Short mmCIF file of C-alpha atoms in Angstrom, two decimals:
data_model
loop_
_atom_site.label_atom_id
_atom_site.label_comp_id
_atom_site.label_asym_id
_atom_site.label_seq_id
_atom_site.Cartn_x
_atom_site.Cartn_y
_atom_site.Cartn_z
CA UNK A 15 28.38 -44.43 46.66
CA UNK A 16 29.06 -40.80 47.40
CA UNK A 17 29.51 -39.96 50.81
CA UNK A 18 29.82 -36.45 52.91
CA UNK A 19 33.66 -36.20 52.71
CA UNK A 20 33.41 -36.47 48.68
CA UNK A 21 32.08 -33.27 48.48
CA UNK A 22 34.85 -31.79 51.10
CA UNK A 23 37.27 -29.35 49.26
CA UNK A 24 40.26 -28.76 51.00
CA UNK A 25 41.86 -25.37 50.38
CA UNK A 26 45.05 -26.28 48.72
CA UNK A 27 42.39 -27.98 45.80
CA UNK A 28 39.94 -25.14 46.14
CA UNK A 29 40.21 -22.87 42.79
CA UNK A 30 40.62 -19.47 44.25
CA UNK A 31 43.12 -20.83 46.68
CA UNK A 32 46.33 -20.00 44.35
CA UNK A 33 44.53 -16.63 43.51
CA UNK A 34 44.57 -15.52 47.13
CA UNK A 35 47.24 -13.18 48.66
CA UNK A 36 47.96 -14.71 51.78
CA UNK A 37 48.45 -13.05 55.07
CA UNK A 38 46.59 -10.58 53.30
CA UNK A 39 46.95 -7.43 55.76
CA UNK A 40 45.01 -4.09 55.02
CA UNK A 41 48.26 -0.65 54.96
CA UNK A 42 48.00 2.78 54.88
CA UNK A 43 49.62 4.83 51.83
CA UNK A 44 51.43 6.16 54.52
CA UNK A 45 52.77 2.61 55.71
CA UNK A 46 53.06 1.84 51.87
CA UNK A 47 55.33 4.91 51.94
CA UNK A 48 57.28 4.45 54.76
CA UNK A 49 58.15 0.90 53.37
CA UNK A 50 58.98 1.84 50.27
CA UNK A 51 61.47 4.51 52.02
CA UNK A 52 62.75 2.00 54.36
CA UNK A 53 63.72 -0.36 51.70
CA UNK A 54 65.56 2.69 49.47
CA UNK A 55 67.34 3.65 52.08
CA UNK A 56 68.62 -0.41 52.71
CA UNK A 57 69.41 -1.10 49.45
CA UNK A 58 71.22 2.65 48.71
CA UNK A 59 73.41 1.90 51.85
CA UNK A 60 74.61 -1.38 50.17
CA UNK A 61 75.24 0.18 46.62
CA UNK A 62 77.41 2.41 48.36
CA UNK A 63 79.40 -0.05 50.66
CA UNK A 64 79.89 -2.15 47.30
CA UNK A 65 81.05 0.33 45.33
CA UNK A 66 83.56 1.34 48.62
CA UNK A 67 84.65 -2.00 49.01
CA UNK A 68 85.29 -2.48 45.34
CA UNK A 69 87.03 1.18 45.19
CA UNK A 70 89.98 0.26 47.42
CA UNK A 71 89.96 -3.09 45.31
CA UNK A 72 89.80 -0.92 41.57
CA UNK A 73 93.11 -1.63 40.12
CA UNK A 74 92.97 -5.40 40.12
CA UNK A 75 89.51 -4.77 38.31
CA UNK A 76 90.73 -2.26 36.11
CA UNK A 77 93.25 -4.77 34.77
CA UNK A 78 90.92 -7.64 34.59
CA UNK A 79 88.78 -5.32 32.22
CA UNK A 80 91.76 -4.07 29.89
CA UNK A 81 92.75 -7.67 29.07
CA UNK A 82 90.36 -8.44 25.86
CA UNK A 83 92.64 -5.29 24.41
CA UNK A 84 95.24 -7.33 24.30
CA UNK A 85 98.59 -5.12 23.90
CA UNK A 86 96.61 -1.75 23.02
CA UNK A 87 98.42 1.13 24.87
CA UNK A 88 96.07 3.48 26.98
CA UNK A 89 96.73 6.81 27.53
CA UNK A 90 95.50 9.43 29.88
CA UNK A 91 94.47 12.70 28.46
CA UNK A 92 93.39 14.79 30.98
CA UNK A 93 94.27 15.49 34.50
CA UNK A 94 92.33 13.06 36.91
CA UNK A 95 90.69 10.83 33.62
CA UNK A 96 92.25 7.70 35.29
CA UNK A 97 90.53 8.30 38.83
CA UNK A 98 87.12 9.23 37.33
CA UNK A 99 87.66 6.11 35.03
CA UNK A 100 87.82 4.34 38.22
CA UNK A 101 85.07 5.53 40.30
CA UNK A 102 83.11 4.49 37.37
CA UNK A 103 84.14 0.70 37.36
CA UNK A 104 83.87 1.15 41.14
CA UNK A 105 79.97 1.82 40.76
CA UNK A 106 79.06 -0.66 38.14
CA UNK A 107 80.94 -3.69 40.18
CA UNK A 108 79.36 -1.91 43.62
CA UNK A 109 76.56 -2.02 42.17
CA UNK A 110 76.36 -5.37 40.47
CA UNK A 111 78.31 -7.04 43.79
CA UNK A 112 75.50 -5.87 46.15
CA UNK A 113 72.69 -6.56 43.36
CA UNK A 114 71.46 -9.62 45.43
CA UNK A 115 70.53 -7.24 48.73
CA UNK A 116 69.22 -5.12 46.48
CA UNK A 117 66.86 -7.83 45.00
CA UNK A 118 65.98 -9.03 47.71
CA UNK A 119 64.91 -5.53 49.25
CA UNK A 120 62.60 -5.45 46.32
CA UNK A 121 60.98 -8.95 46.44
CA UNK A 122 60.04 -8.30 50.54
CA UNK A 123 58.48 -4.59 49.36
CA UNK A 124 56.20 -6.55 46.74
CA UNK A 125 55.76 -10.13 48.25
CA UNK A 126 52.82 -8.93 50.39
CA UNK A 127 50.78 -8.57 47.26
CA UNK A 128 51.66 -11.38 45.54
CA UNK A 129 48.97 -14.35 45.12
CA UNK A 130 50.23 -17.50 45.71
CA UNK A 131 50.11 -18.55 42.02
CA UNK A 132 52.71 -15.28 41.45
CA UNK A 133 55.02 -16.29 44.32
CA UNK A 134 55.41 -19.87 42.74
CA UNK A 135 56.83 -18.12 40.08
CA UNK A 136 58.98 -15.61 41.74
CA UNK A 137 61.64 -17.97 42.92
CA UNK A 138 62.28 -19.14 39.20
CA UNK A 139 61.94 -15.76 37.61
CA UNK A 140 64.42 -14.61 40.21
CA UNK A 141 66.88 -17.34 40.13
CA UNK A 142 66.69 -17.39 35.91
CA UNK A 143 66.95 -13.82 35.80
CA UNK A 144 70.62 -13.78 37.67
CA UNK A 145 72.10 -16.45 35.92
CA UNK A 146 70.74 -14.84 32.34
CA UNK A 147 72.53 -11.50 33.43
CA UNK A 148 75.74 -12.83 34.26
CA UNK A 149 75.71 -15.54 31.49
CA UNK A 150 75.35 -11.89 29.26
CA UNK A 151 77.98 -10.68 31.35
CA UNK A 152 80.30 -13.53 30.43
CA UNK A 153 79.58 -13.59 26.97
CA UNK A 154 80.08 -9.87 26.19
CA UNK A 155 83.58 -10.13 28.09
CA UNK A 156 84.89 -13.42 25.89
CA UNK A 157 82.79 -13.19 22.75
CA UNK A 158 81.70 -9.41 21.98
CA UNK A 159 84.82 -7.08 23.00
CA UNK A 160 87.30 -9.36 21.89
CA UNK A 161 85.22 -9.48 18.23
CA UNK A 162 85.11 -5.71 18.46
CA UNK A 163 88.76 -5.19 19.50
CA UNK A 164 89.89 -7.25 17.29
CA UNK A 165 87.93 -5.47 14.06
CA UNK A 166 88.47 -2.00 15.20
CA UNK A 167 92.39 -2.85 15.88
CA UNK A 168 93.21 -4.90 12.32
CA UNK A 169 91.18 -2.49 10.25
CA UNK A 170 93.15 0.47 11.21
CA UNK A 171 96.61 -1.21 11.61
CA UNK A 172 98.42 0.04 8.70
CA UNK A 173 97.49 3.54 9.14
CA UNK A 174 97.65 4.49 13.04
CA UNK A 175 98.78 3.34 15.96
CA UNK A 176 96.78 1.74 18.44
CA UNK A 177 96.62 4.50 21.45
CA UNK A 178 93.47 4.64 23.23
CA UNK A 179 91.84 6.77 25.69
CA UNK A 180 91.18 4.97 28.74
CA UNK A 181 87.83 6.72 29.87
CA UNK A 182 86.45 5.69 26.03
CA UNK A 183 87.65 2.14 26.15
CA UNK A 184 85.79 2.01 29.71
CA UNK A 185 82.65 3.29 28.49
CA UNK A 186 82.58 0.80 25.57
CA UNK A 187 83.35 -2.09 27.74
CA UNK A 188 80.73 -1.40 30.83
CA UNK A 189 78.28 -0.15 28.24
CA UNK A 190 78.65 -3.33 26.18
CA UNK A 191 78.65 -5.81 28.87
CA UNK A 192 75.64 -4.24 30.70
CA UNK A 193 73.31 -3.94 27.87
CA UNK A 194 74.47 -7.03 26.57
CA UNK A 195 73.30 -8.57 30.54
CA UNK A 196 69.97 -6.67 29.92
CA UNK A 197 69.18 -8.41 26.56
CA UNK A 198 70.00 -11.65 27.91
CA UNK A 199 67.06 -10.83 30.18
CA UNK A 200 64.25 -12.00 26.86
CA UNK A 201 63.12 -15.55 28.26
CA UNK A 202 62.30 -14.45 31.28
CA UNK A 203 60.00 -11.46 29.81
CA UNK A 204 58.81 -14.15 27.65
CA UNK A 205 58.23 -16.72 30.79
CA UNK A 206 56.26 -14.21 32.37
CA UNK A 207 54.16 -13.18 29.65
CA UNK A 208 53.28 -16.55 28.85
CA UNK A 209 52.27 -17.50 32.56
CA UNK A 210 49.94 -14.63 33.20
CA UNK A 211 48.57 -15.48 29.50
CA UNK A 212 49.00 -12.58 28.00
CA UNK A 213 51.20 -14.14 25.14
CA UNK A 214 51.57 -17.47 24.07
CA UNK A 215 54.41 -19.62 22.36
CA UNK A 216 52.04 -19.97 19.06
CA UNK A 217 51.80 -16.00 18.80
CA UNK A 218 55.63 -15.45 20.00
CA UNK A 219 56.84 -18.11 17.06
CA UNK A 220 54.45 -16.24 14.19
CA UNK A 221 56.08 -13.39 15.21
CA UNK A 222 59.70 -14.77 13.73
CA UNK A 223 60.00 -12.09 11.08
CA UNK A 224 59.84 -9.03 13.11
CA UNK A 225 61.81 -10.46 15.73
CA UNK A 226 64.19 -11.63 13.67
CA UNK A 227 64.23 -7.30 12.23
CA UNK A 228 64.03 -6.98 15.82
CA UNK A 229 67.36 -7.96 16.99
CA UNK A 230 69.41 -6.52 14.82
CA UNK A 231 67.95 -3.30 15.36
CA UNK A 232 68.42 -4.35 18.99
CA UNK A 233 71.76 -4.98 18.18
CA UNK A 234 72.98 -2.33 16.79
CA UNK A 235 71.35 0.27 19.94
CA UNK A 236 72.63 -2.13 22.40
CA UNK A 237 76.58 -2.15 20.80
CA UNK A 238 78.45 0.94 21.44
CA UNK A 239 80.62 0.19 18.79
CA UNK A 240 79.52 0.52 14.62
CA UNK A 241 81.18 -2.72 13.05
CA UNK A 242 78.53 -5.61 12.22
CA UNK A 243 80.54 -8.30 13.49
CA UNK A 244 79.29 -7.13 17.04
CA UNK A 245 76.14 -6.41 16.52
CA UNK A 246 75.63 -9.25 14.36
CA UNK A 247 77.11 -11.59 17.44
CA UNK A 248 74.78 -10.20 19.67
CA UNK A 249 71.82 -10.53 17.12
CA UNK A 250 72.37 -13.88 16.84
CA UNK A 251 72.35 -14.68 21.32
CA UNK A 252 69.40 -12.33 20.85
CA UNK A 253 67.18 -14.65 18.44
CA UNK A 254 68.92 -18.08 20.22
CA UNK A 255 67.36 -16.62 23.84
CA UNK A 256 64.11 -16.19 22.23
CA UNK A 257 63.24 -19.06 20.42
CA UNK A 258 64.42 -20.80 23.73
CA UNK A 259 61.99 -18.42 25.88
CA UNK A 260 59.64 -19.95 23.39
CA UNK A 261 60.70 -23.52 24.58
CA UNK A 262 60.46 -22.89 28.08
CA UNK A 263 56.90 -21.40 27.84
CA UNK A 264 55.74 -23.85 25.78
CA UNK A 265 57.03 -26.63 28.71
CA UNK A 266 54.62 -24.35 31.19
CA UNK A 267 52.08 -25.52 28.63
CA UNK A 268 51.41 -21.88 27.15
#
């Protein structure tokens, strides 16, 4: 027999309750504003620490990143190429060092106006999102550059030697392995889209053909380099992290 408490909804079970933005609190633009500049100015002071701190540590770096070239020779041809070369690396690994302040800076600026069904997702998007990046990180540095190298050094063997300008080689590398971080970044588009319903897995997998046209267009933008071996490579991690943002969404039930 139904009693009084039956029909009691607490507010955890309540519909609208993981629709609500809690400690919802009316701002100003101008407090908007100020927040906004508050949290700039935070996460520009730790870019540039990081990419101090990994300035006076550059030439261990610079090494790390000239080892997939294996015995190539490097060459500086122009007054100062070297040092610019190496404020470069400095701000990509300041940069990517102090990325988790700078995250972090930009979750507290747009947690306020989050529902609670959106912050149940943020922790996973967040979390997913690093480890994607550096997994593309990883596999540019020991899959992609050594392919390249290895193409662009062999095919021109017999005809030239293999002197390179250290400011290009730079620029393919961080070019290469950032973009290549970026497009590892596809499941957790595809994770999103799928929770807030705006996709789902049926209508992501019907879409094989163009996505399959899709990456290697996407792979030849993202390579700096020309030869297909590359962009072919990174084609292929391309269509393997979609079809498995296609697994995870279906797991959400999308």
């Amino acid at each position: 027999m139904p009693t009084q408490l039956d029909n009691i909804t607490s507010p955890e079970t309540s519909p609208d309750y993981l629709d609500e933005v809690p400690n919802d609190m009316e701002m100003s633009l101008f407090d908007h504003l100020d927040e906004l500049r508050t949290r700039i100015f935070l996460s520009l002071g730790a870019a540039l620490v990081g990419v101090v701190a990994c300035f006076i540590f550059v030439k261990p770096l610079v090494q790390w990143l000239q080892v997939p070239a294996g015995t190539v020779k490097f060459l500086q041809l122009s007054p100062g190429e070297f040092f610019f070369v190496s404020v470069k690396v400095a701000g990509y690994s300041g940069i990517l060092v102090m990325s988790p302040f700078i995250l972090y800076q930009i979750i507290q600026f747009v947690l306020p106006g989050l529902t609670r069904r959106e912050r149940r997702l943020l922790g996973p998007v967040v979390l997913g999102s690093s480890v994607l990046f550096f997994a593309g990180l990883g596999f540019a540095y020991y899959a992609l550059i050594p392919a390249a190298l290895k193409f662009f050094v062999s095919y021109g063997a017999d005809v030239v030697e293999q002197l390179w300008s250290i400011d290009k080689y730079f620029e393919f590398v961080l070019l290469l392995m950032f973009s290549t971080g970026l497009a590892f970044q596809i499941p957790i588009i595809q994770v999103v889209l799928g929770f807030l319903g705006i996709v789902s897995s049926e209508q992501m997998l019907k879409g094989w053909r163009f996505v399959i046209l899709g990456a290697m267009v996407l792979g030849a933008v993202l390579t700096p380099s020309t030869d297909p071996l590359t962009q072919s490579l990174l084609a292929g991690a391309v269509l393997g992290l979609y079809f498995g943002g296609i697994g995870c969404v279906r797991l959400l039930g999308k």
